[in-house]
XYZ file of N, CA and C in Angstrom:
735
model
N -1.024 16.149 -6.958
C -0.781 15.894 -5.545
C -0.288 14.460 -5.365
N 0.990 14.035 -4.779
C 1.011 12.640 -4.081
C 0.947 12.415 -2.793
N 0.780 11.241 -2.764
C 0.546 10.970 -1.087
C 1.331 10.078 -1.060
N 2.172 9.739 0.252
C 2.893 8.773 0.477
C 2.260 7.503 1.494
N 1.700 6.256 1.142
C 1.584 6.051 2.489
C 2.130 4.743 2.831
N 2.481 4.900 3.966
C 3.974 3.770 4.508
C 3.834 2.299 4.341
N 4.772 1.423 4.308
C 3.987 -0.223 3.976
C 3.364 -0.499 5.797
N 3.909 0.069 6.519
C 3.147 -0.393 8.230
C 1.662 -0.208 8.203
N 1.088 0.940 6.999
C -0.229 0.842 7.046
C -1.170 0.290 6.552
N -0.524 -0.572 6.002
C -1.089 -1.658 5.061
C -1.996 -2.500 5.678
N -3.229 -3.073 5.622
C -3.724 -3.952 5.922
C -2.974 -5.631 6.374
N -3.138 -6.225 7.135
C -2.477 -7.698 6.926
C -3.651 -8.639 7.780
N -3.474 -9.431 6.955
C -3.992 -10.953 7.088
C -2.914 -11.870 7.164
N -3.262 -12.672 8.501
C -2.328 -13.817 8.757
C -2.944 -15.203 9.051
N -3.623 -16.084 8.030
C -3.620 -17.120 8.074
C -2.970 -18.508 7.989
N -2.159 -17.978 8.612
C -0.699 -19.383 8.822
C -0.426 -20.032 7.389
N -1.238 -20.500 6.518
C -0.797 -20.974 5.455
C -0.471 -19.619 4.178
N -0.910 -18.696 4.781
C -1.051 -17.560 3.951
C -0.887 -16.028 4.246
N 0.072 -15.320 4.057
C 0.207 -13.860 4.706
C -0.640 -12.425 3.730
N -1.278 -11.837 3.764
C -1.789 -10.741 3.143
C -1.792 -9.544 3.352
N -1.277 -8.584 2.730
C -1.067 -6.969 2.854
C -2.326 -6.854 2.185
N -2.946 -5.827 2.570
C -4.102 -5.100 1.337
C -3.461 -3.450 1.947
N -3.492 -2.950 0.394
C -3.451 -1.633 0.671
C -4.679 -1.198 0.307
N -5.960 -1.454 0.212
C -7.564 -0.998 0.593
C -7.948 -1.999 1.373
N -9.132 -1.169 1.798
C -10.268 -2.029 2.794
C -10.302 -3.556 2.079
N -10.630 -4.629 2.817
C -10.661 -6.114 2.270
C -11.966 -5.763 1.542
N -11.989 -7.191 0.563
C -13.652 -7.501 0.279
C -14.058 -8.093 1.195
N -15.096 -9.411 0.480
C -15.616 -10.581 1.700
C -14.642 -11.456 1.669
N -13.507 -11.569 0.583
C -12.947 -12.735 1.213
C -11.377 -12.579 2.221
N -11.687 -11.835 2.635
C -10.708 -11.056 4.161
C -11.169 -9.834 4.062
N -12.058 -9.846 4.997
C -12.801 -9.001 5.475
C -12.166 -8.801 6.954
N -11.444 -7.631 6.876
C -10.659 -7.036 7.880
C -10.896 -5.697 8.488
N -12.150 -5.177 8.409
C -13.246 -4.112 8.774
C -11.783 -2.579 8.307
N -12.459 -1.628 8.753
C -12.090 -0.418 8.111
C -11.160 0.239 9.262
N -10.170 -0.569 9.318
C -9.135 -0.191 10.555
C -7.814 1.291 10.554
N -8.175 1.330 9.091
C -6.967 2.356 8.893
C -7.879 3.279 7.807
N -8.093 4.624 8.355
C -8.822 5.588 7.523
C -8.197 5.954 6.474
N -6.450 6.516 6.392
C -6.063 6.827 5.877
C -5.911 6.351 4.262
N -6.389 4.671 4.362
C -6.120 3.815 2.820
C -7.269 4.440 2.026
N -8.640 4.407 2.446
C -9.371 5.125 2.126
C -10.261 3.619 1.558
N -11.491 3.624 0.881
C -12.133 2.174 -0.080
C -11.726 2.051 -1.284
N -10.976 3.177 -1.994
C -11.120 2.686 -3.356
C -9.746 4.117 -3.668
N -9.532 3.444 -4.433
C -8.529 4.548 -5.101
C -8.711 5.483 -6.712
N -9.578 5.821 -7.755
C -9.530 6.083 -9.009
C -10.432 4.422 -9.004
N -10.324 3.846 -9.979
C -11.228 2.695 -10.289
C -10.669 1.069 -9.551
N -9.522 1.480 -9.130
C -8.690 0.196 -8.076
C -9.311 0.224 -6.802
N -9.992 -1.246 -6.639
C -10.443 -1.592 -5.601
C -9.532 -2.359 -4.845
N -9.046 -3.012 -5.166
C -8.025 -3.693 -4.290
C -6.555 -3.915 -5.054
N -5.721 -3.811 -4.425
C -4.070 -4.226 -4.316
C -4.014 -5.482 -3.454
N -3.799 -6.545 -3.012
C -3.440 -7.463 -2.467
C -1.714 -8.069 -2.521
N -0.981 -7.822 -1.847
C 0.237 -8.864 -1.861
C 0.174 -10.003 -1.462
N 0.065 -11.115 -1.686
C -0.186 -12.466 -1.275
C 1.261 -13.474 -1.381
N 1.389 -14.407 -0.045
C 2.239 -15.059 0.102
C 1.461 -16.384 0.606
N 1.656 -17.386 -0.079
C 1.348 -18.780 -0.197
C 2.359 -19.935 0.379
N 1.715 -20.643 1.066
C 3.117 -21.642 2.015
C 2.914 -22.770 1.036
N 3.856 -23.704 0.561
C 3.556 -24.972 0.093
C 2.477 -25.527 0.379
N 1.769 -26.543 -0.808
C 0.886 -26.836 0.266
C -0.563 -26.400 0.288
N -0.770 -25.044 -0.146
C -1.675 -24.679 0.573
C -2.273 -23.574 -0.991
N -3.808 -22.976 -0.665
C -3.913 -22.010 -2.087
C -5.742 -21.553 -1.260
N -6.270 -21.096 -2.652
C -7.766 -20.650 -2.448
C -8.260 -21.946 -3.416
N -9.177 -22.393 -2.566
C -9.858 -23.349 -3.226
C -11.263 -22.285 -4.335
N -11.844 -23.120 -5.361
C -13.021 -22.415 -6.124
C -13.434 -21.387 -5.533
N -13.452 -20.262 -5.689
C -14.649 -19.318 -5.683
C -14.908 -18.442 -6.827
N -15.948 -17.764 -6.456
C -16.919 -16.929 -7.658
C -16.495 -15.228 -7.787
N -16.283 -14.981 -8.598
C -16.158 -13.391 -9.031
C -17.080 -13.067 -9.989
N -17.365 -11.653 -9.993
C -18.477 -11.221 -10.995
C -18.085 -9.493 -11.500
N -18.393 -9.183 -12.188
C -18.073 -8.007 -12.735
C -16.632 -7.214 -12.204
N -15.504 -7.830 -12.648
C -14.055 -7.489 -12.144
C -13.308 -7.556 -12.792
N -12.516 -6.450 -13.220
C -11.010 -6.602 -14.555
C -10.026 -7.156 -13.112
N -9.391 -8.337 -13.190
C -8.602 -8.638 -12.048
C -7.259 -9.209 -13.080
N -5.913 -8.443 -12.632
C -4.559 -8.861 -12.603
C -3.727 -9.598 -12.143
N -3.025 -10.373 -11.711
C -2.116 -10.781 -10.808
C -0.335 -10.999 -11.758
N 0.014 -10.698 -10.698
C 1.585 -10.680 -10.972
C 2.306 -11.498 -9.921
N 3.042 -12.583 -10.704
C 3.511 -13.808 -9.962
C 5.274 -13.303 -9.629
N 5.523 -12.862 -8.315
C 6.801 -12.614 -8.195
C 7.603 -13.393 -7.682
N 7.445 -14.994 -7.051
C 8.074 -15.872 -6.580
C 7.467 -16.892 -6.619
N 8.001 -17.644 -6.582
C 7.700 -19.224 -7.042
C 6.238 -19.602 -8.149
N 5.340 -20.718 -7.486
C 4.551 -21.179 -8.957
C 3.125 -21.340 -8.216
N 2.119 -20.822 -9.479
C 1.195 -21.364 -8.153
C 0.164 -22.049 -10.012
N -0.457 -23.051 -9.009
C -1.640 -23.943 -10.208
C -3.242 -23.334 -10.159
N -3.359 -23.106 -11.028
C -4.973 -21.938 -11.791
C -5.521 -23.092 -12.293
N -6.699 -22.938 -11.848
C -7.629 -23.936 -12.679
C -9.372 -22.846 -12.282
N -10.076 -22.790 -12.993
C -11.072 -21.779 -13.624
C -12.318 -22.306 -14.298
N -13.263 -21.788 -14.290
C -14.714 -22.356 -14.257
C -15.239 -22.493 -16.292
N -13.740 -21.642 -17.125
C -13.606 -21.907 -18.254
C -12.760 -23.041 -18.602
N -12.374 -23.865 -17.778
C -11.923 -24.985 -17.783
C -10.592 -24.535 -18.204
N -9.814 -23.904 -17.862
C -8.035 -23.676 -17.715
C -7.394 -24.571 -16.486
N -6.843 -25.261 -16.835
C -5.675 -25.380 -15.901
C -4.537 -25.105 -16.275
N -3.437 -24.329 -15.804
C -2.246 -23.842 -15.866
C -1.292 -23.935 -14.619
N 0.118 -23.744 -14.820
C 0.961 -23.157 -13.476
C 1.186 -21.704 -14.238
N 1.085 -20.758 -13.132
C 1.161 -19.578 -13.237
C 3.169 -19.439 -12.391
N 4.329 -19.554 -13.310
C 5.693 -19.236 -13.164
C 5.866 -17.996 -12.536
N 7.114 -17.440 -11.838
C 7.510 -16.053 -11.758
C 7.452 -15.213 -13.220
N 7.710 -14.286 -13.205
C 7.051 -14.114 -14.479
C 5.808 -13.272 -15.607
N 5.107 -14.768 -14.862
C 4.056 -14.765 -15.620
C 2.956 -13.824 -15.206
N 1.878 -13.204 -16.073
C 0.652 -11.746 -15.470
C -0.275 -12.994 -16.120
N -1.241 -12.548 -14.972
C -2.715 -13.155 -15.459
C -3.729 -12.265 -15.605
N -5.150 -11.995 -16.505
C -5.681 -11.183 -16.886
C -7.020 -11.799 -16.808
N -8.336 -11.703 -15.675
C -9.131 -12.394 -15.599
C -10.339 -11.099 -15.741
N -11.302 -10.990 -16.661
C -12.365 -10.187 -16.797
C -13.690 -11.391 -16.346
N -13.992 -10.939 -15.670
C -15.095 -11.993 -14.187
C -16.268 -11.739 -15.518
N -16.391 -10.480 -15.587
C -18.082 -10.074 -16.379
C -19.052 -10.351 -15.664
N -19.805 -11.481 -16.418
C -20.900 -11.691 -16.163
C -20.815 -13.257 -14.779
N -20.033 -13.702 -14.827
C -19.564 -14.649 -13.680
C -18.475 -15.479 -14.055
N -17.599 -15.684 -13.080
C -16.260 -16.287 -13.493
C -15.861 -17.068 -11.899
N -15.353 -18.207 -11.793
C -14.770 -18.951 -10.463
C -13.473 -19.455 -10.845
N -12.585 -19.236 -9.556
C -11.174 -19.677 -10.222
C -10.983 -20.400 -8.423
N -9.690 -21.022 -8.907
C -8.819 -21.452 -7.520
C -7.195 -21.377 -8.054
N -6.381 -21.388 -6.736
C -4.917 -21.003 -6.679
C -4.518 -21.860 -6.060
N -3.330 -22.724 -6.286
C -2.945 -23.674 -5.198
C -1.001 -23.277 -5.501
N -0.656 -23.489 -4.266
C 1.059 -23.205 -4.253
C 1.141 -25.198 -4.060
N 1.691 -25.569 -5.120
C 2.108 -27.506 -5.416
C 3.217 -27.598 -4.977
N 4.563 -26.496 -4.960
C 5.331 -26.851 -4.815
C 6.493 -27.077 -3.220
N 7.608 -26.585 -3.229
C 8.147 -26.901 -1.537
C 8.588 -25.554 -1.478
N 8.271 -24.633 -2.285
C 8.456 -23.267 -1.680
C 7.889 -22.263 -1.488
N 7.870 -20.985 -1.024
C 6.684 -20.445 -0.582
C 6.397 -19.452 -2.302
N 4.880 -19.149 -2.501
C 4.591 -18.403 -3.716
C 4.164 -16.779 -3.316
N 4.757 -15.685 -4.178
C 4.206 -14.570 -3.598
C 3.585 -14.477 -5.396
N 2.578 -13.632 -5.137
C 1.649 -12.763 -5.860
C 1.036 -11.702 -5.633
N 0.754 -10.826 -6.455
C 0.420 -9.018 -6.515
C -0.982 -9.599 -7.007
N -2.177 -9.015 -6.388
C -3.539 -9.364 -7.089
C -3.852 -7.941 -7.303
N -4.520 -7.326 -8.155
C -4.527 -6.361 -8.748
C -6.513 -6.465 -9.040
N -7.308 -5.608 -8.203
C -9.281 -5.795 -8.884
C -9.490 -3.926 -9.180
N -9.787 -3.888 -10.585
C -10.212 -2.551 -10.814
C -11.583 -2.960 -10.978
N -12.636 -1.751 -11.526
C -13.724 -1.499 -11.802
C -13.696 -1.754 -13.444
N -14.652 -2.876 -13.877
C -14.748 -2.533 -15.284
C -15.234 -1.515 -16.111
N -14.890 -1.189 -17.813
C -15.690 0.180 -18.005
C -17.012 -0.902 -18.633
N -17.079 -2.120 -18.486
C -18.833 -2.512 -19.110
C -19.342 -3.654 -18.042
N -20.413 -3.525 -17.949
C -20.631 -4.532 -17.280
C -21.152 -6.410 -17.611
N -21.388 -6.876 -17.081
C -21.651 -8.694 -17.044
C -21.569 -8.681 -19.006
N -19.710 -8.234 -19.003
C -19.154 -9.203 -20.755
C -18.837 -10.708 -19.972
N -18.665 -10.801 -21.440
C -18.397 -12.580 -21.647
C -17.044 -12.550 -20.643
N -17.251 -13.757 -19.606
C -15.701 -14.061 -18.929
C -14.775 -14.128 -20.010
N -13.366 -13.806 -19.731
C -11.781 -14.347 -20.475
C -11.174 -14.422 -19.338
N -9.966 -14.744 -19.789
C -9.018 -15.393 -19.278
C -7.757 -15.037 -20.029
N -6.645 -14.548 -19.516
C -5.550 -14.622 -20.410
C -4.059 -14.739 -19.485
N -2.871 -15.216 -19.926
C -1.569 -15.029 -19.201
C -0.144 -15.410 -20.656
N 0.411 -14.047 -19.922
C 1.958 -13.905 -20.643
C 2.940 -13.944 -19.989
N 3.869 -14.390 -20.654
C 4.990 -14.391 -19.492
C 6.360 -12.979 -20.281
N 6.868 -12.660 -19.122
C 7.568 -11.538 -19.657
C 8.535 -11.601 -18.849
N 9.969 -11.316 -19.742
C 11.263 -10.821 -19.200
C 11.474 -9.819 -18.622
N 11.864 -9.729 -17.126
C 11.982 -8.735 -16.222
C 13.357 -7.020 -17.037
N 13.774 -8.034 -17.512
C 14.496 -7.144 -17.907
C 13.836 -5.972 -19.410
N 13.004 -6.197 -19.413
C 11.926 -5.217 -20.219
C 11.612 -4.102 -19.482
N 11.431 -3.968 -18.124
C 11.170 -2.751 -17.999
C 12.484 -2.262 -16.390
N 13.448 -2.923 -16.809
C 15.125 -2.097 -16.387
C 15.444 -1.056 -16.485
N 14.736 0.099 -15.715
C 15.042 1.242 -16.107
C 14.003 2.203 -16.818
N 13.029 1.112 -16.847
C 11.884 2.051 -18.147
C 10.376 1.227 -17.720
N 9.212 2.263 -17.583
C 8.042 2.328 -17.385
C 7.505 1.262 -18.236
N 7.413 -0.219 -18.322
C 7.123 -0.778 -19.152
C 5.636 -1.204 -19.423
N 4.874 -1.323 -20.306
C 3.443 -1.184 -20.012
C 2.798 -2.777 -20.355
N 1.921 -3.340 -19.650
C 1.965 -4.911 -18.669
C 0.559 -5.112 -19.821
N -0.477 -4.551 -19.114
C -1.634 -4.505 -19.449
C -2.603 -3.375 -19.259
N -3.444 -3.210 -20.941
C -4.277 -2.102 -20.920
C -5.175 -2.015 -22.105
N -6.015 -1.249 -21.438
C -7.215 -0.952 -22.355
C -7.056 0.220 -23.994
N -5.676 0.226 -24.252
C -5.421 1.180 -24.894
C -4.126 0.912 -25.854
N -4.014 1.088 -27.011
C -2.818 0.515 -27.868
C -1.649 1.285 -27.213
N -0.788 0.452 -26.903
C 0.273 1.260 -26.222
C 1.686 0.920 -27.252
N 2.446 1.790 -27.584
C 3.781 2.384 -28.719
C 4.966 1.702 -28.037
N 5.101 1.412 -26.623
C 6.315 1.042 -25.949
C 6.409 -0.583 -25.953
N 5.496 -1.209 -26.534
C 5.683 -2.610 -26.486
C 6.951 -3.449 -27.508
N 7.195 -3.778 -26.960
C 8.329 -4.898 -27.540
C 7.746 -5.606 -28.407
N 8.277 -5.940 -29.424
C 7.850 -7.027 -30.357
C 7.746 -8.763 -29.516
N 7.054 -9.340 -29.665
C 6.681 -10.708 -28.715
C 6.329 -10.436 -27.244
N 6.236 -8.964 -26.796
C 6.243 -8.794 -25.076
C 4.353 -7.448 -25.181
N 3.621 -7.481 -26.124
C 2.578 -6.923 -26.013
C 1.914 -6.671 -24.892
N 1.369 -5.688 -24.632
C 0.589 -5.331 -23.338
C -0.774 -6.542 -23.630
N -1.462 -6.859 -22.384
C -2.480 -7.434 -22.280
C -3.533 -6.883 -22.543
N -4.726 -6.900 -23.372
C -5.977 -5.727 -23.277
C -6.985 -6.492 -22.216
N -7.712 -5.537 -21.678
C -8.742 -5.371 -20.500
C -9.289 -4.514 -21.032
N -10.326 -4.792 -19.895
C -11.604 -3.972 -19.587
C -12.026 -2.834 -18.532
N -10.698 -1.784 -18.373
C -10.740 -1.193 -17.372
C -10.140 0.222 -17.851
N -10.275 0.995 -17.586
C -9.652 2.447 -18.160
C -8.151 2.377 -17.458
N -7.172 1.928 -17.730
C -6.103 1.994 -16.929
C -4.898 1.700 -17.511
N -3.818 1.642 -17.533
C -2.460 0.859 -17.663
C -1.759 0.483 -16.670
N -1.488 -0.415 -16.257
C -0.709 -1.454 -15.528
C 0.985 -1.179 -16.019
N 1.559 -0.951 -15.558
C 3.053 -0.897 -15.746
C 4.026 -1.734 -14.556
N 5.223 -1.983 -15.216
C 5.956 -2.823 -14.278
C 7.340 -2.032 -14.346
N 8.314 -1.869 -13.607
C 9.626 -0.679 -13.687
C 10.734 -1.325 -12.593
N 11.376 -1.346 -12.978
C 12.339 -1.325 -11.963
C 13.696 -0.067 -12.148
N 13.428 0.534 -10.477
C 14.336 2.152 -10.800
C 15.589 1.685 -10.202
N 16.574 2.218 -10.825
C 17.857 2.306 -10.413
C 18.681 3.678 -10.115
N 19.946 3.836 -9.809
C 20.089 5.012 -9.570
C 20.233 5.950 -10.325
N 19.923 5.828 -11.760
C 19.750 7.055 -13.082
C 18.536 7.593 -12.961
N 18.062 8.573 -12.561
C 16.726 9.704 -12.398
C 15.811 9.063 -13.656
N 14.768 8.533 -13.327
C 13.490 7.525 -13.862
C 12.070 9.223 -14.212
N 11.739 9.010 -15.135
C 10.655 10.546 -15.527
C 9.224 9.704 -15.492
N 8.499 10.004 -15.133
C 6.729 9.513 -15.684
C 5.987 11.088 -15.659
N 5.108 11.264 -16.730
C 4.384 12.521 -16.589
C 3.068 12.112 -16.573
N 2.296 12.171 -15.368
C 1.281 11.687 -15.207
C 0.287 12.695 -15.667
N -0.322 12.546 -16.879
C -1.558 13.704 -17.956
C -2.498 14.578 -16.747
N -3.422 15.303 -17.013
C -4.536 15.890 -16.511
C -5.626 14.647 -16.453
N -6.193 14.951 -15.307
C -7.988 13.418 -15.585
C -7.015 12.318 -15.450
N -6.140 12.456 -14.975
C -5.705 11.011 -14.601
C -5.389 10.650 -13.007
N -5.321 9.410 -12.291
C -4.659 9.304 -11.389
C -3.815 8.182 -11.483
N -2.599 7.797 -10.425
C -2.060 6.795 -10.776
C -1.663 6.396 -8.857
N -1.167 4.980 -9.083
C -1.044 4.557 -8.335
C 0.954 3.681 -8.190
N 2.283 3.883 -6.910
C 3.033 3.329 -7.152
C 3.414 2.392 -6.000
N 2.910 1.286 -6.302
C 4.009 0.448 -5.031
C 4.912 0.257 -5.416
N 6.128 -0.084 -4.219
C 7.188 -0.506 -3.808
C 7.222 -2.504 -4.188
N 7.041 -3.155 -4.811
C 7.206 -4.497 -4.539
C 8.560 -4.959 -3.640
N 9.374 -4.388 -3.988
C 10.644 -4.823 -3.275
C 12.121 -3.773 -3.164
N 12.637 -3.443 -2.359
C 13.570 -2.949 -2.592
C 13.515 -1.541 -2.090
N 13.919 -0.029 -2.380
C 13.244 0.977 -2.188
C 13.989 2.133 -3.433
N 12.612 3.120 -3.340
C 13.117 3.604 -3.905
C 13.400 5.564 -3.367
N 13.238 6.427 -4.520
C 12.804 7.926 -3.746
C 12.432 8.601 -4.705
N 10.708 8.760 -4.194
C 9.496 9.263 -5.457
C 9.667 10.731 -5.266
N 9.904 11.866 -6.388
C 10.228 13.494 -5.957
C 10.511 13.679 -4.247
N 11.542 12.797 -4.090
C 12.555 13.333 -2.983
C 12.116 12.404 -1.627
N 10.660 11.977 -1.262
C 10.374 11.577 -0.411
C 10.938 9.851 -0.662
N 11.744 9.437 0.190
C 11.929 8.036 0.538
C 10.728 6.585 0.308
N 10.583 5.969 -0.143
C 9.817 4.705 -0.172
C 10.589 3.628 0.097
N 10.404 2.348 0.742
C 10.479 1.035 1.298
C 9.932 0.435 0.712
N 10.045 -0.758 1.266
C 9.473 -1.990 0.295
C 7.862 -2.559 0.963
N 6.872 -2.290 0.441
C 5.419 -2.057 0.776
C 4.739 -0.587 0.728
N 5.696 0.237 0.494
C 5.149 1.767 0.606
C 4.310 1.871 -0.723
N 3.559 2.888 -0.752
C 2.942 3.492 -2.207
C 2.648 4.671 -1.851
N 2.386 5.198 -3.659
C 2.282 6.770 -3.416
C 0.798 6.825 -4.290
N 0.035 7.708 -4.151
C -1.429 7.890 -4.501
C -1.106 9.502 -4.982
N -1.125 9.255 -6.661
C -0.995 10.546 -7.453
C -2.563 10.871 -7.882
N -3.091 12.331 -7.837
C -3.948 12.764 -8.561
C -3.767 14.093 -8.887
N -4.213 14.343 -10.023
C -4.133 15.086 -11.309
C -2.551 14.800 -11.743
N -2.236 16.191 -12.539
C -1.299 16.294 -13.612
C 0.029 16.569 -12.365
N 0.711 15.848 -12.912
C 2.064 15.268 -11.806
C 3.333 14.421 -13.092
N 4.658 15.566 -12.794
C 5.310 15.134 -12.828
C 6.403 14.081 -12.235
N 6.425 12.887 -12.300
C 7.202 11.780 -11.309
C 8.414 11.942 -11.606
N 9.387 11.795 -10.226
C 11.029 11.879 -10.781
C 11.451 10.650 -9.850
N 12.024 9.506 -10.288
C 12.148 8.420 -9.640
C 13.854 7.950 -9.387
N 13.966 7.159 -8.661
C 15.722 7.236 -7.910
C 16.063 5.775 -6.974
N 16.952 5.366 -7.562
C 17.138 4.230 -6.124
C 18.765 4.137 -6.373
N 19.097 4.056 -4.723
C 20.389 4.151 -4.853
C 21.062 2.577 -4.976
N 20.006 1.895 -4.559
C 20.420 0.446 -5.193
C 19.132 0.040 -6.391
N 18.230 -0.842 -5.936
C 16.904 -1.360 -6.513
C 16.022 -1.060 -6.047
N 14.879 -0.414 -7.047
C 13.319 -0.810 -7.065
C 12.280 -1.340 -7.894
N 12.041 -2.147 -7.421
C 11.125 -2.817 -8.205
C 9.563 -2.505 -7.507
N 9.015 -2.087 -8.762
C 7.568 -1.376 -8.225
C 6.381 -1.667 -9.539
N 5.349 -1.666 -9.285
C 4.298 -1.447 -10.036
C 3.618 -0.539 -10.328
N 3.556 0.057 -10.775
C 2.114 1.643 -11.426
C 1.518 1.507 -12.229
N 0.212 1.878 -11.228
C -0.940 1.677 -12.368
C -1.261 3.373 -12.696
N -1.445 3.351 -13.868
C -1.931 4.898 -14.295
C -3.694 4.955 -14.871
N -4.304 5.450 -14.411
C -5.895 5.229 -14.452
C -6.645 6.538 -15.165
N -7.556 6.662 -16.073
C -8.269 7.717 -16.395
C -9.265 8.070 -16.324
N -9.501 9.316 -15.611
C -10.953 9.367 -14.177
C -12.134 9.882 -15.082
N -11.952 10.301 -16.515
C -13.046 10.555 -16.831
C -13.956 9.432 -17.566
N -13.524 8.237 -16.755
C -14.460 7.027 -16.944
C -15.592 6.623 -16.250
């Protein structure tokens, strides 16, 4: 079964230095009460999707996470990570970050530079609970997954990796993929016991016939064949998840 549901239903947060889509209910830190039934709390083991846009200037100062496989995908400009394992980094376009909270983990985000930063925050459910915090980030050529389901980060040896472009391992039953569809018919066969998840990051595309925009997603469960299409660009994310976790 997929579901389509539109980017207008998206959650948003507008704190002047900072714009936020959630396509689930917020946590505590935008806590935006349960305004749209249709997103539902949780999707397969994805608790939150976040799109985040950062003004110069401006970021999340320290806070605390605890038992969370958390992603982020940096799609415009740079933002500075610094973390309670003592990392400091700039996180580039680019670049995926891979934070397993475990047993307790605190990070902060700051946008340093004069232009605005967007980021994809990505919180599943771990499959163990309070492991040792990590920390990890790669940077990867967009043109890796041009046309092809490319696989980002996962809990599982994955065959499609590029030599120097390896998937990230976590702690979450899932694969993270990054794609951009064009107008040559794009295939994904989503297994039995699985669900998956597709946003739109930018552009649009058309998931088995139904139209998507740029913020839309589609919410697959069970065994589903995907047939994907854009008559110009899409650039999208899918996560593919396995429910008998």
């Amino acid at each position: 079964m997929i579901s389509i549901i539109e980017a207008q239903k998206r959650y948003y947060a507008n704190h002047g230095w900072s714009q936020v889509y959630c396509l689930f209910p917020a946590n505590s830190t935008h806590d935006l009460g349960n305004k749209n039934q249709d997103l539902g709390k949780n999707f397969g083991n994805i608790l939150l999707i976040n799109d985040y846009t950062i003004l110069p200037g401006f970021g999340y100062d320290m806070h605390p996470h605890q038992n969370l496989e958390q992603v982020f995908f940096i799609i415009e400009g740079e933002l500075t990570h610094q973390d309670s394992l003592k990392n400091t980094l700039v996180l580039k376009k680019g670049s995926v970050q891979r934070i397993t909270a475990g047993s307790g983990y605190a990070r902060s985000n700051h946008n340093k530079t004069k232009l605005p930063a967007r980021y994809i925050g990505v919180w599943l459910l771990p499959k163990a609970q309070n492991q040792h915090p990590e920390h990890d980030v790669k940077e990867y050529d967009p043109q890796l997954w041009n046309g092809a389901f490319y696989p980002i980060v996962s809990d599982q040896p994955v065959r499609q990796s590029i030599p120097g472009y390896p998937a990230i391992s976590f702690n979450a039953a899932a694969t993270l993929y990054r794609v951009t569809v064009g107008p040559s018919e794009l295939a994904f066969s989503v297994p039995e016991g699985h669900k998956a998840l597709l946003y739109v990051i930018e552009g649009n595309i058309v998931c088995n016939g139904s139209q998507m925009e740029t913020g839309a997603h589609a919410r697959i469960s069970g065994e589903e064949q995907l047939q994907l299409r854009s008559d110009t660009k899409g650039e999208c994310l899918f996560v593919l998840m396995r429910t008998e976790i």
